[in-house]
């Protein structure tokens, strides 16, 4: 078990004069975890080293180290990750597990890259939280939960989660896998990297250096007699083709795509060279999602919409949906939320069920806009409307929803 500097802060470690690098790195990870950070950025500059923490999706400058500490910090991280400490001109990736001060284990994924002012390190904290999530806690409405529950209990087909990097797609898929994880079924995943360790599921990490890509891994998985397969990401035409054929031959397949919304998922598969009839036959549900920051419960107060926000809302909401007496909230900022007004995040989602009308549109190679219009007409709640409803409930702010959707 790595040494930990218990109950200290980074500033206290630095103030002691003779700095222990082991204490400094361990305390940095502990403090980042306590602040709910998902990533630690150690960025060398001309003057020194800036440490930034990504909290609720936003980077914050938190610490500044002198330049002389930089080589020792990077070397310590490399040692913990079993990386080469004598290599300074090539990118290296690794990971390590450490026990936090509160006896919680945390996996830390490492990426080190040479830059103009020295080696940059990004540490992603991967706490084992998959078991804690439910569809409700992820922000799915009751209606969308029913759609997803119906989809995962179908014996075959595809469930696709879409959105940019860091939008919670993998967490959504793991929450669905947790619901499907029973002794009577075999579940196999292939990922890059494996973010959550789940007992009862066979998990494979890709390794391009040995030829284990998503496409090759998916071929191998099919010889493992699985019932349910999760592919971390459909990145290319080869993986897309194998995934679609896998879903067509009696497997339930879950995966992710990088698209802006759920409707764009289907034309994206067509662009990858998948035949329209295969897309129409295999895709059951496409989930579009983003993560928005939640208002801090300790400093929440009533908020009046600005004229610009009202104009932005009325341009996308249905007539009369924005009532004159509608009350919204914001966070004033306090010590608990580090004066940001936000604490934690919740998903805003749209769940598009591929029904008969949408299948007909796919066969006609309809545009994403046309598919989206059909889905809305058939009852889909868009991400923006879902965000608006969460803002009306006091969970987030209109400003945060607009920022996230327009990013």
Coordinates of C-alpha atoms in Angstrom, one line a residue:
X1 CA 0.0 0.0 0.0
X2 CA 1.5 3.4 -1.0
X3 CA 2.5 5.8 1.9
X4 CA -0.1 8.5 2.6
X5 CA 0.3 11.8 4.3
X6 CA -2.9 11.6 6.4
X7 CA -5.0 14.7 7.3
X8 CA -2.6 17.1 5.6
X9 CA -3.2 19.5 2.7
X10 CA -0.8 20.3 -0.2
X11 CA -0.2 23.8 1.2
X12 CA 0.8 22.3 4.6
X13 CA 3.2 19.9 2.9
X14 CA 4.8 22.8 0.9
X15 CA 5.1 25.0 4.0
X16 CA 7.3 22.5 5.8
X17 CA 10.4 23.6 3.9
X18 CA 12.0 20.2 3.1
X19 CA 9.3 18.6 1.0
X20 CA 8.7 14.9 0.8
X21 CA 7.7 14.1 -2.7
X22 CA 6.0 10.9 -1.6
X23 CA 3.9 12.9 0.8
X24 CA 3.2 15.6 -1.7
X25 CA 1.9 13.3 -4.5
X26 CA -0.2 11.2 -2.1
X27 CA -1.7 14.3 -0.5
X28 CA -2.4 15.8 -3.9
X29 CA -4.4 12.7 -4.9
X30 CA -6.2 12.7 -1.5
X31 CA -7.1 16.3 -1.6
X32 CA -8.3 16.1 -5.3
X33 CA -10.5 13.2 -4.3
X34 CA -11.9 15.1 -1.3
X35 CA -12.7 18.1 -3.7
X36 CA -14.6 15.6 -6.0
X37 CA -12.1 16.2 -8.8
X38 CA -12.1 13.8 -11.8
X39 CA -8.7 14.8 -13.2
X40 CA -5.5 16.4 -11.9
X41 CA -3.5 18.4 -14.5
X42 CA 0.2 18.9 -13.7
X43 CA 1.3 21.5 -16.2
X44 CA 4.9 22.8 -16.3
X45 CA 5.4 26.5 -17.3
X46 CA 8.4 28.8 -17.7
X47 CA 8.0 30.0 -14.0
X48 CA 7.0 26.7 -12.3
X49 CA 4.3 24.1 -12.2
X50 CA 0.6 24.8 -12.2
X51 CA -1.7 22.1 -10.8
X52 CA -5.3 22.3 -12.0
X53 CA -8.2 20.2 -10.8
X54 CA -11.3 19.3 -13.0
X55 CA -14.2 19.6 -10.6
X56 CA -17.7 19.1 -12.0
X57 CA -16.3 19.3 -15.5
X58 CA -14.6 22.7 -15.1
X59 CA -10.8 23.1 -14.6
X60 CA -9.7 25.2 -11.6
X61 CA -6.1 26.4 -10.9
X62 CA -5.5 25.1 -7.4
X63 CA -1.7 24.9 -6.6
X64 CA 1.6 26.3 -7.8
X65 CA 4.9 24.4 -7.3
X66 CA 8.4 25.6 -7.8
X67 CA 10.2 24.4 -10.9
X68 CA 12.7 22.3 -8.9
X69 CA 10.0 20.0 -7.7
X70 CA 8.8 19.2 -11.2
X71 CA 11.2 16.3 -12.1
X72 CA 10.8 14.6 -8.8
X73 CA 7.0 14.8 -9.0
X74 CA 6.9 13.3 -12.5
X75 CA 9.4 10.6 -11.4
X76 CA 7.3 9.6 -8.4
X77 CA 4.2 9.3 -10.6
X78 CA 6.1 7.2 -13.1
X79 CA 7.4 4.9 -10.3
X80 CA 3.8 4.4 -8.9
X81 CA 2.6 3.6 -12.5
X82 CA 5.5 1.3 -13.4
X83 CA 6.6 3.6 -16.2
X84 CA 10.1 4.2 -17.5
X85 CA 11.7 7.0 -15.4
X86 CA 14.6 7.4 -17.9
X87 CA 12.2 8.2 -20.8
X88 CA 11.5 11.9 -21.2
X89 CA 10.8 12.4 -24.9
X90 CA 8.0 10.0 -25.5
X91 CA 4.4 9.8 -24.3
X92 CA 3.7 7.1 -21.7
X93 CA 0.4 5.8 -20.3
X94 CA -0.1 3.8 -17.1
X95 CA -2.2 3.4 -14.0
X96 CA -1.8 2.7 -10.3
X97 CA -4.1 2.0 -7.3
X98 CA -3.7 3.7 -3.9
X99 CA -5.6 3.7 -0.6
X100 CA -6.9 7.1 0.3
X101 CA -6.8 8.5 3.8
X102 CA -10.4 7.4 4.4
X103 CA -9.4 3.8 3.5
X104 CA -11.2 4.1 0.1
X105 CA -9.3 2.5 -2.8
X106 CA -8.9 4.6 -6.0
X107 CA -7.5 3.7 -9.4
X108 CA -5.6 6.5 -11.0
X109 CA -5.0 6.5 -14.8
X110 CA -1.8 8.3 -15.9
X111 CA -1.0 10.1 -19.1
X112 CA 2.5 11.7 -19.4
X113 CA 3.5 13.8 -22.5
X114 CA 6.6 15.8 -23.2
X115 CA 6.0 19.5 -23.7
X116 CA 8.1 22.6 -24.4
X117 CA 8.6 23.3 -20.6
X118 CA 8.9 19.7 -19.5
X119 CA 6.7 16.6 -19.0
X120 CA 3.0 17.2 -18.5
X121 CA 1.1 14.7 -16.4
X122 CA -2.7 14.2 -16.3
X123 CA -4.1 11.9 -13.6
X124 CA -7.7 10.6 -13.9
X125 CA -9.3 9.4 -10.7
X126 CA -11.4 6.3 -11.3
X127 CA -13.2 5.6 -8.0
X128 CA -15.2 2.4 -8.1
X129 CA -18.6 4.0 -8.2
X130 CA -20.4 2.0 -10.8
X131 CA -22.3 0.0 -8.2
X132 CA -23.8 3.2 -6.7
X133 CA -25.6 4.5 -9.8
X134 CA -29.2 4.0 -10.8
X135 CA -30.9 5.4 -13.9
X136 CA -32.8 7.8 -11.6
X137 CA -29.6 9.1 -10.0
X138 CA -28.1 9.6 -13.4
X139 CA -30.9 12.0 -14.2
X140 CA -33.2 9.8 -16.4
X141 CA -36.9 10.7 -16.2
X142 CA -39.4 8.0 -15.3
X143 CA -40.6 7.9 -19.0
X144 CA -37.0 7.5 -20.3
X145 CA -36.3 4.8 -17.6
X146 CA -39.2 2.8 -19.0
X147 CA -37.8 3.1 -22.5
X148 CA -34.4 1.9 -21.4
X149 CA -35.7 -1.0 -19.3
X150 CA -37.8 -2.2 -22.3
X151 CA -34.7 -2.0 -24.5
X152 CA -32.3 -3.9 -22.2
X153 CA -34.8 -6.8 -21.8
X154 CA -34.9 -7.4 -25.6
X155 CA -32.8 -10.5 -26.5
X156 CA -30.8 -8.8 -29.3
X157 CA -30.1 -5.4 -30.9
X158 CA -28.0 -2.4 -30.1
X159 CA -28.2 0.3 -27.4
X160 CA -26.0 3.2 -28.2
X161 CA -25.0 6.1 -25.9
X162 CA -23.8 9.2 -27.6
X163 CA -22.3 12.5 -26.6
X164 CA -18.8 14.2 -26.3
X165 CA -16.0 13.0 -24.1
X166 CA -16.8 13.2 -20.4
X167 CA -20.6 13.2 -20.9
X168 CA -21.2 10.1 -18.8
X169 CA -21.8 7.6 -21.6
X170 CA -19.7 4.8 -20.0
X171 CA -21.4 5.3 -16.6
X172 CA -24.8 5.0 -18.3
X173 CA -23.8 1.7 -20.0
X174 CA -22.3 0.3 -16.8
X175 CA -25.5 1.1 -15.0
X176 CA -27.4 -0.9 -17.6
X177 CA -24.9 -3.7 -17.4
X178 CA -25.3 -3.8 -13.6
X179 CA -29.1 -4.3 -14.1
X180 CA -28.4 -7.1 -16.6
X181 CA -25.7 -8.8 -14.5
X182 CA -27.2 -12.1 -13.5
X183 CA -25.7 -15.6 -13.2
X184 CA -27.8 -16.9 -16.1
X185 CA -26.1 -14.7 -18.7
X186 CA -22.6 -14.1 -19.9
X187 CA -21.5 -10.5 -20.2
X188 CA -18.2 -9.5 -21.9
X189 CA -16.9 -6.0 -22.4
X190 CA -14.0 -4.7 -24.4
X191 CA -12.9 -1.2 -23.4
X192 CA -10.1 1.4 -23.6
X193 CA -9.5 1.6 -20.7
X194 CA -11.5 -0.5 -18.3
X195 CA -12.9 2.2 -16.0
X196 CA -15.1 0.2 -13.6
X197 CA -14.2 -3.2 -12.2
X198 CA -17.5 -5.2 -11.9
X199 CA -17.6 -8.7 -10.5
X200 CA -19.4 -11.3 -12.6
X201 CA -18.5 -9.5 -15.9
X202 CA -15.5 -10.5 -18.1
X203 CA -13.7 -7.3 -19.0
X204 CA -11.0 -6.9 -21.7
X205 CA -8.8 -3.9 -22.3
X206 CA -7.6 -3.2 -25.8
X207 CA -3.9 -3.2 -26.6
X208 CA -3.1 -2.0 -30.1
X209 CA 0.6 -3.0 -29.6
X210 CA -0.4 -6.6 -29.5
X211 CA -3.1 -6.3 -32.2
X212 CA -6.0 -6.3 -29.7
X213 CA -8.2 -3.6 -31.2
X214 CA -11.9 -3.1 -30.7
X215 CA -12.6 -4.9 -34.0
X216 CA -10.2 -7.8 -33.3
X217 CA -11.4 -8.0 -29.7
X218 CA -15.0 -8.1 -30.8
X219 CA -14.3 -11.0 -33.1
X220 CA -12.6 -12.9 -30.2
X221 CA -15.5 -12.1 -27.9
X222 CA -18.0 -13.8 -30.2
X223 CA -16.0 -17.1 -29.7
X224 CA -16.5 -16.7 -25.9
X225 CA -20.3 -17.6 -26.1
X226 CA -21.6 -14.2 -24.7
X227 CA -25.2 -13.1 -24.3
X228 CA -24.5 -9.5 -23.8
X229 CA -21.5 -7.5 -25.2
X230 CA -20.3 -4.0 -24.4
X231 CA -17.9 -2.3 -26.8
X232 CA -16.3 0.8 -25.3
X233 CA -16.6 2.8 -28.5
X234 CA -17.4 2.3 -32.2
X235 CA -14.5 4.3 -33.7
X236 CA -14.3 3.0 -37.3
X237 CA -16.1 1.3 -40.1
X238 CA -14.7 -2.2 -39.3
X239 CA -15.9 -2.1 -35.7
X240 CA -19.3 -0.7 -36.8
X241 CA -19.8 -3.5 -39.3
X242 CA -18.9 -6.3 -36.8
X243 CA -21.0 -4.7 -34.1
X244 CA -24.1 -4.4 -36.3
X245 CA -23.7 -8.0 -37.5
X246 CA -23.2 -9.2 -33.9
X247 CA -26.5 -7.5 -32.8
X248 CA -28.2 -9.0 -35.9
X249 CA -27.2 -12.6 -34.9
X250 CA -28.8 -12.7 -31.5
X251 CA -26.7 -10.7 -29.1
X252 CA -27.5 -7.6 -27.1
X253 CA -24.8 -5.1 -27.8
X254 CA -24.1 -1.8 -25.9
X255 CA -21.7 0.8 -27.2
X256 CA -20.9 4.5 -27.5
X257 CA -20.5 6.9 -30.4
X258 CA -19.2 10.4 -30.5
X259 CA -22.1 12.4 -32.0
X260 CA -23.9 15.6 -30.9
X261 CA -27.3 14.0 -30.2
X262 CA -29.3 10.8 -30.5
X263 CA -30.7 11.5 -33.9
X264 CA -27.2 12.0 -35.5
X265 CA -26.3 8.4 -34.4
X266 CA -28.1 6.7 -37.2
X267 CA -26.7 8.8 -40.1
X268 CA -23.3 8.4 -38.5
X269 CA -23.5 4.6 -38.8
X270 CA -24.5 5.1 -42.5
X271 CA -21.5 7.3 -43.0
X272 CA -19.3 4.4 -41.6
X273 CA -20.6 2.2 -44.4
X274 CA -23.2 0.2 -42.6
X275 CA -26.2 -0.6 -44.9
X276 CA -29.4 1.2 -44.0
X277 CA -31.4 -2.0 -43.6
X278 CA -28.8 -3.2 -41.0
X279 CA -29.0 0.0 -39.0
X280 CA -32.8 -0.1 -39.1
X281 CA -32.9 -3.8 -38.1
X282 CA -30.4 -3.6 -35.2
X283 CA -30.5 -0.2 -33.3
X284 CA -33.1 -0.4 -30.6
X285 CA -32.4 2.8 -28.7
X286 CA -30.0 5.8 -29.0
X287 CA -29.3 7.8 -25.9
X288 CA -28.0 11.4 -26.2
X289 CA -26.6 12.9 -23.0
X290 CA -24.6 15.7 -21.3
X291 CA -23.6 16.4 -17.7
X292 CA -24.7 19.7 -16.1
X293 CA -23.5 21.0 -12.7
X294 CA -26.1 20.8 -9.9
X295 CA -26.9 23.9 -7.8
X296 CA -25.2 23.8 -4.3
X297 CA -27.9 22.9 -1.7
X298 CA -26.2 25.1 0.9
X299 CA -26.5 28.4 -1.0
X300 CA -29.4 27.9 -3.4
X301 CA -31.6 31.0 -3.9
X302 CA -34.4 32.2 -6.2
X303 CA -33.1 33.6 -9.5
X304 CA -34.8 35.9 -12.1
X305 CA -34.2 35.1 -15.8
X306 CA -32.4 37.8 -17.8
X307 CA -34.1 39.1 -21.0
X308 CA -31.4 37.3 -23.1
X309 CA -32.1 34.0 -21.3
X310 CA -35.9 34.3 -21.8
X311 CA -35.3 35.0 -25.5
X312 CA -33.0 31.9 -25.8
X313 CA -35.6 29.7 -24.0
X314 CA -38.7 30.9 -26.0
X315 CA -36.9 30.2 -29.2
X316 CA -36.6 26.5 -28.5
X317 CA -39.4 25.7 -26.2
X318 CA -43.0 25.0 -27.2
X319 CA -45.4 28.0 -27.0
X320 CA -46.6 28.4 -23.4
X321 CA -44.0 26.0 -22.0
X322 CA -42.1 28.9 -20.3
X323 CA -44.7 30.3 -17.9
X324 CA -44.7 33.9 -16.7
X325 CA -44.6 32.8 -13.1
X326 CA -41.9 30.1 -13.6
X327 CA -39.4 30.2 -10.7
X328 CA -35.7 29.3 -11.3
X329 CA -32.8 29.0 -8.9
X330 CA -29.1 29.6 -8.8
X331 CA -26.2 29.1 -6.3
X332 CA -25.0 32.2 -4.5
X333 CA -21.6 30.7 -3.8
X334 CA -20.3 29.5 -0.4
X335 CA -17.5 27.7 1.3
X336 CA -19.0 24.3 0.7
X337 CA -19.0 24.7 -3.1
X338 CA -15.8 26.8 -3.2
X339 CA -17.8 29.9 -4.2
X340 CA -18.9 28.3 -7.5
X341 CA -22.6 28.0 -6.7
X342 CA -22.5 24.4 -7.9
X343 CA -21.8 21.0 -6.3
X344 CA -21.9 17.7 -8.2
X345 CA -23.4 16.9 -11.6
X346 CA -26.5 15.3 -13.1
X347 CA -27.3 14.1 -16.6
X348 CA -29.6 15.8 -19.1
X349 CA -30.7 13.1 -21.5
X350 CA -32.8 12.2 -24.6
X351 CA -33.8 8.6 -25.3
X352 CA -34.8 7.9 -28.9
X353 CA -36.6 4.7 -29.4
X354 CA -36.1 3.4 -33.0
X355 CA -39.7 2.7 -33.9
X356 CA -41.4 1.9 -37.3
X357 CA -41.4 5.6 -38.4
X358 CA -37.7 6.1 -37.7
X359 CA -36.8 2.7 -39.4
X360 CA -38.6 3.9 -42.5
X361 CA -36.7 7.2 -42.4
X362 CA -33.4 5.3 -42.0
X363 CA -34.2 3.2 -45.1
X364 CA -34.8 6.4 -47.0
X365 CA -31.5 7.7 -45.7
X366 CA -33.2 10.7 -44.1
X367 CA -31.1 13.4 -42.5
X368 CA -30.5 13.7 -38.7
X369 CA -32.9 16.7 -38.6
X370 CA -35.7 14.7 -40.1
X371 CA -35.1 11.8 -37.8
X372 CA -35.0 14.1 -34.9
X373 CA -38.4 15.7 -35.9
X374 CA -40.0 12.3 -36.2
X375 CA -38.7 11.3 -32.7
X376 CA -40.0 14.4 -31.1
X377 CA -43.3 14.0 -32.8
X378 CA -43.4 10.4 -31.4
X379 CA -42.8 11.6 -27.8
X380 CA -39.0 12.0 -27.3
X381 CA -38.0 14.6 -24.8
X382 CA -35.0 16.4 -26.1
X383 CA -31.9 17.1 -24.0
X384 CA -32.7 20.8 -23.9
X385 CA -36.2 20.3 -22.7
X386 CA -34.9 17.7 -20.1
X387 CA -32.4 20.4 -18.9
X388 CA -35.2 23.0 -18.8
X389 CA -37.3 20.7 -16.6
X390 CA -34.4 20.1 -14.3
X391 CA -33.8 23.8 -14.0
X392 CA -37.5 24.3 -13.2
X393 CA -37.1 21.7 -10.5
X394 CA -34.2 23.6 -9.0
X395 CA -31.6 21.0 -9.8
X396 CA -29.5 23.1 -12.1
X397 CA -29.5 26.6 -13.7
X398 CA -30.7 27.7 -17.1
X399 CA -27.2 29.3 -17.7
X400 CA -25.6 25.9 -17.1
X401 CA -28.0 24.1 -19.4
X402 CA -27.4 26.7 -22.2
X403 CA -23.6 26.5 -21.7
X404 CA -23.5 22.7 -21.8
X405 CA -25.8 22.3 -24.8
X406 CA -24.0 25.0 -26.8
X407 CA -20.5 23.7 -26.1

